[in-house]
Short mmCIF file of N, CA and C in Angstrom, two decimals:
data_model
loop_
_atom_site.label_atom_id
_atom_site.label_comp_id
_atom_site.label_asym_id
_atom_site.label_seq_id
_atom_site.Cartn_x
_atom_site.Cartn_y
_atom_site.Cartn_z
N UNK S 5 52.15 1.47 -61.52
CA UNK S 5 50.99 0.81 -62.23
C UNK S 5 50.98 -0.23 -63.24
N UNK S 6 50.58 -1.37 -63.37
CA UNK S 6 50.73 -2.44 -64.24
C UNK S 6 49.52 -2.11 -64.97
N UNK S 7 49.70 -2.06 -66.10
CA UNK S 7 48.35 -1.99 -67.04
C UNK S 7 48.25 -3.27 -67.53
N UNK S 8 47.09 -4.11 -67.45
CA UNK S 8 46.55 -4.99 -68.01
C UNK S 8 45.50 -5.01 -69.46
N UNK S 9 45.65 -5.80 -70.21
CA UNK S 9 44.86 -5.51 -71.40
C UNK S 9 44.16 -6.75 -71.74
N UNK S 10 42.91 -6.93 -71.93
CA UNK S 10 42.25 -8.10 -72.21
C UNK S 10 41.55 -7.91 -73.54
N UNK S 11 41.57 -8.91 -74.39
CA UNK S 11 40.97 -8.72 -75.85
C UNK S 11 39.45 -9.25 -75.50
N UNK S 12 38.56 -8.34 -75.79
CA UNK S 12 37.06 -8.56 -75.84
C UNK S 12 36.53 -8.87 -77.36
N UNK S 13 37.45 -9.45 -78.05
CA UNK S 13 36.70 -9.59 -79.38
C UNK S 13 37.03 -9.16 -80.63
N UNK S 14 37.50 -9.66 -81.95
CA UNK S 14 37.69 -8.66 -82.98
C UNK S 14 38.79 -7.77 -82.88
N UNK S 15 39.78 -8.22 -82.01
CA UNK S 15 40.95 -7.24 -81.87
C UNK S 15 40.68 -6.22 -80.87
N UNK S 16 39.61 -6.14 -80.38
CA UNK S 16 39.30 -5.04 -79.40
C UNK S 16 39.86 -5.14 -77.89
N UNK S 17 40.47 -4.17 -77.66
CA UNK S 17 41.17 -4.50 -75.99
C UNK S 17 40.85 -3.30 -74.88
N UNK S 18 40.55 -3.76 -73.94
CA UNK S 18 39.93 -3.13 -72.88
C UNK S 18 41.32 -3.16 -71.72
N UNK S 19 41.32 -2.23 -70.92
CA UNK S 19 42.15 -2.02 -69.61
C UNK S 19 41.33 -2.91 -68.66
N UNK S 20 41.84 -4.00 -68.18
CA UNK S 20 41.41 -4.81 -67.11
C UNK S 20 41.23 -4.20 -65.83
N UNK S 21 41.99 -3.27 -65.69
CA UNK S 21 42.07 -2.30 -64.11
C UNK S 21 40.98 -1.32 -64.04
N UNK S 22 40.33 -1.06 -65.35
CA UNK S 22 38.95 -0.16 -65.35
C UNK S 22 37.84 -0.91 -65.47
N UNK S 23 37.78 -2.31 -65.27
CA UNK S 23 36.20 -2.94 -65.77
C UNK S 23 35.86 -3.10 -64.26
N UNK S 24 34.40 -2.75 -64.25
CA UNK S 24 33.75 -2.86 -62.85
C UNK S 24 32.54 -3.99 -62.85
N UNK S 25 32.16 -4.08 -64.29
CA UNK S 25 31.42 -5.21 -64.25
C UNK S 25 30.99 -5.76 -65.99
N UNK S 26 31.15 -7.06 -65.88
CA UNK S 26 30.69 -7.64 -67.33
C UNK S 26 29.18 -8.33 -67.14
N UNK S 27 28.25 -7.98 -67.75
CA UNK S 27 27.13 -8.52 -67.76
C UNK S 27 26.42 -8.83 -68.79
N UNK S 28 25.44 -9.66 -68.74
CA UNK S 28 24.44 -10.08 -70.02
C UNK S 28 23.56 -8.73 -70.24
N UNK S 29 23.35 -8.55 -71.73
CA UNK S 29 22.44 -7.56 -72.05
C UNK S 29 20.85 -7.74 -72.27
N UNK S 30 20.36 -8.83 -71.74
CA UNK S 30 19.00 -8.92 -71.57
C UNK S 30 18.00 -8.22 -70.72
N UNK S 31 18.66 -8.15 -69.59
CA UNK S 31 17.74 -7.26 -68.38
C UNK S 31 17.44 -5.93 -68.73
N UNK S 32 16.09 -5.49 -68.36
CA UNK S 32 15.54 -4.20 -68.55
C UNK S 32 16.52 -3.21 -68.03
N UNK S 33 17.27 -3.43 -66.62
CA UNK S 33 18.13 -2.43 -66.22
C UNK S 33 19.55 -1.96 -66.81
N UNK S 34 19.83 -3.00 -67.66
CA UNK S 34 21.04 -3.26 -68.48
C UNK S 34 20.85 -2.51 -69.48
N UNK S 35 19.56 -2.56 -70.17
CA UNK S 35 19.40 -1.83 -71.72
C UNK S 35 19.11 -0.38 -71.00
N UNK S 36 18.79 -0.20 -69.97
CA UNK S 36 18.72 1.38 -69.55
C UNK S 36 19.86 1.85 -69.26
N UNK S 37 20.95 1.21 -68.87
CA UNK S 37 22.46 1.71 -68.56
C UNK S 37 23.02 1.98 -69.97
N UNK S 38 22.82 0.65 -71.26
CA UNK S 38 23.31 1.31 -72.34
C UNK S 38 22.58 2.45 -72.98
N UNK S 39 21.15 2.41 -72.94
CA UNK S 39 20.27 3.64 -73.61
C UNK S 39 21.00 4.85 -73.02
N UNK S 40 21.17 4.96 -71.88
CA UNK S 40 21.64 6.18 -70.95
C UNK S 40 23.18 6.29 -71.49
N UNK S 41 24.03 5.36 -71.66
CA UNK S 41 25.37 5.50 -72.19
C UNK S 41 25.21 6.35 -73.65
N UNK S 42 24.56 5.58 -74.39
CA UNK S 42 24.31 6.14 -75.86
C UNK S 42 23.96 7.49 -76.01
N UNK S 43 23.19 7.96 -75.10
CA UNK S 43 22.66 9.33 -75.08
C UNK S 43 23.46 10.24 -74.54
N UNK S 44 24.62 9.96 -73.81
CA UNK S 44 25.32 10.51 -73.12
C UNK S 44 26.80 10.24 -73.78
N UNK S 45 26.83 9.94 -74.95
CA UNK S 45 28.05 9.50 -75.71
C UNK S 45 29.12 8.79 -74.79
N UNK S 46 28.69 7.89 -74.16
CA UNK S 46 29.53 7.09 -73.23
C UNK S 46 29.47 5.57 -73.83
N UNK S 47 29.07 5.53 -74.81
CA UNK S 47 28.93 3.86 -75.29
C UNK S 47 29.76 3.71 -76.39
N UNK S 48 30.87 2.56 -76.19
CA UNK S 48 31.55 1.91 -77.24
C UNK S 48 30.98 0.72 -77.80
N UNK S 49 30.89 0.89 -79.10
CA UNK S 49 30.23 -0.48 -79.73
C UNK S 49 31.46 -1.20 -80.44
N UNK S 50 31.83 -2.51 -79.81
CA UNK S 50 32.77 -2.78 -80.18
C UNK S 50 32.31 -4.49 -80.69
N UNK S 51 30.85 -4.29 -81.43
CA UNK S 51 30.28 -5.67 -81.79
C UNK S 51 30.69 -5.95 -83.25
N UNK S 52 31.15 -4.92 -84.00
CA UNK S 52 31.40 -4.97 -85.69
C UNK S 52 29.87 -5.35 -86.30
N UNK S 53 28.90 -5.08 -85.75
CA UNK S 53 27.60 -5.17 -86.31
C UNK S 53 26.78 -6.62 -85.87
N UNK S 54 27.38 -7.40 -85.02
CA UNK S 54 26.91 -8.36 -84.67
C UNK S 54 26.10 -8.33 -83.49
N UNK S 55 25.47 -9.27 -82.90
CA UNK S 55 24.46 -9.21 -81.77
C UNK S 55 25.46 -9.03 -80.58
N UNK S 56 24.78 -8.04 -79.65
CA UNK S 56 25.59 -7.86 -78.55
C UNK S 56 25.15 -8.91 -77.50
N UNK S 57 26.64 -9.52 -76.93
CA UNK S 57 26.03 -10.61 -76.04
C UNK S 57 26.70 -10.15 -74.61
N UNK S 58 27.83 -9.37 -74.39
CA UNK S 58 28.13 -8.83 -73.33
C UNK S 58 28.37 -7.26 -73.10
N UNK S 59 27.97 -6.68 -71.72
CA UNK S 59 27.91 -5.48 -71.98
C UNK S 59 29.00 -5.24 -70.60
N UNK S 60 29.99 -4.51 -70.90
CA UNK S 60 31.23 -4.16 -69.88
C UNK S 60 31.32 -2.62 -69.57
N UNK S 61 31.06 -2.65 -68.23
CA UNK S 61 30.75 -1.40 -67.28
C UNK S 61 32.44 -1.07 -66.75
N UNK S 62 32.51 0.36 -67.27
CA UNK S 62 33.95 0.67 -66.56
C UNK S 62 33.97 1.70 -65.47
N UNK S 63 34.89 2.04 -64.72
CA UNK S 63 34.86 2.89 -63.74
C UNK S 63 34.70 4.32 -64.00
N UNK S 64 34.70 4.72 -65.57
CA UNK S 64 34.75 5.94 -65.93
C UNK S 64 33.30 6.19 -66.35
N UNK S 65 32.37 5.31 -66.04
CA UNK S 65 31.19 5.40 -66.45
C UNK S 65 30.90 5.09 -67.88
N UNK S 66 31.95 4.68 -68.77
CA UNK S 66 31.86 4.13 -70.12
C UNK S 66 30.95 2.90 -70.25
N UNK S 67 30.54 2.52 -71.34
CA UNK S 67 29.78 1.24 -71.79
C UNK S 67 30.29 0.74 -72.65
N UNK S 68 30.86 -0.60 -72.60
CA UNK S 68 31.51 -1.24 -74.21
C UNK S 68 30.70 -2.38 -74.37
N UNK S 69 30.24 -2.59 -75.27
CA UNK S 69 29.31 -3.67 -76.08
C UNK S 69 30.25 -4.47 -76.85
N UNK S 70 30.11 -5.81 -76.50
CA UNK S 70 31.01 -6.68 -77.19
C UNK S 70 30.26 -8.18 -77.52
N UNK S 71 30.84 -8.82 -78.67
CA UNK S 71 29.94 -9.53 -79.46
C UNK S 71 30.11 -11.32 -78.93
N UNK S 72 31.05 -11.19 -77.89
CA UNK S 72 31.32 -12.65 -77.29
C UNK S 72 30.51 -12.67 -75.81
N UNK S 73 30.30 -13.85 -75.34
CA UNK S 73 29.76 -14.28 -74.23
C UNK S 73 30.34 -13.62 -73.07
N UNK S 74 29.51 -13.43 -72.04
CA UNK S 74 30.22 -12.63 -70.82
C UNK S 74 30.93 -13.81 -70.17
N UNK S 75 30.90 -14.92 -69.98
CA UNK S 75 31.46 -15.98 -69.66
C UNK S 75 32.88 -16.12 -70.07
N UNK S 76 33.05 -15.86 -71.32
CA UNK S 76 34.24 -15.70 -72.32
C UNK S 76 34.97 -14.67 -71.58
N UNK S 77 34.54 -13.52 -71.41
CA UNK S 77 35.36 -12.28 -71.12
C UNK S 77 35.67 -12.73 -69.80
N UNK S 78 35.03 -13.06 -69.02
CA UNK S 78 35.42 -13.03 -67.53
C UNK S 78 36.45 -14.05 -67.33
N UNK S 79 36.51 -15.20 -68.37
CA UNK S 79 37.34 -16.23 -68.09
C UNK S 79 38.82 -15.75 -69.01
N UNK S 80 38.41 -14.83 -69.87
CA UNK S 80 39.91 -13.91 -70.04
C UNK S 80 40.44 -13.51 -69.01
N UNK S 81 39.84 -12.69 -68.22
CA UNK S 81 40.16 -11.76 -67.19
C UNK S 81 40.91 -12.75 -66.11
N UNK S 82 40.26 -13.79 -65.62
CA UNK S 82 40.95 -15.03 -64.76
C UNK S 82 41.90 -15.51 -65.23
N UNK S 83 42.20 -15.90 -66.62
CA UNK S 83 43.24 -16.45 -67.18
C UNK S 83 44.59 -15.53 -66.99
N UNK S 84 43.94 -14.18 -67.36
CA UNK S 84 45.26 -13.30 -67.36
C UNK S 84 45.75 -13.14 -66.19
N UNK S 85 44.87 -12.85 -64.89
CA UNK S 85 45.36 -12.65 -63.50
C UNK S 85 45.91 -13.95 -63.43
N UNK S 86 45.82 -15.18 -63.58
CA UNK S 86 46.32 -16.31 -63.15
C UNK S 86 47.88 -16.47 -63.91
N UNK S 87 47.76 -16.07 -64.83
CA UNK S 87 49.23 -16.00 -65.41
C UNK S 87 50.34 -15.26 -65.39
N UNK S 88 49.93 -14.05 -64.37
CA UNK S 88 50.73 -13.18 -63.99
C UNK S 88 51.23 -13.42 -62.48
#
């Protein structure tokens, strides 16, 4: 199994193989997902105190908050896959 790691900002890295979705945090359903993950201790805040701009959902039901735009994170996934 080949592990692919993607930078999600501020030196934080996530396994590309485990990511299910990269979404914007503004909608009510996403806010509910973040709230439920926080109460279940499945939330990882990688924003370093900055505004949350992307919510990354993994296959293990963990939710990761990132301070970079969802398009930027997605572009890094695409660039990483094209480079291999």
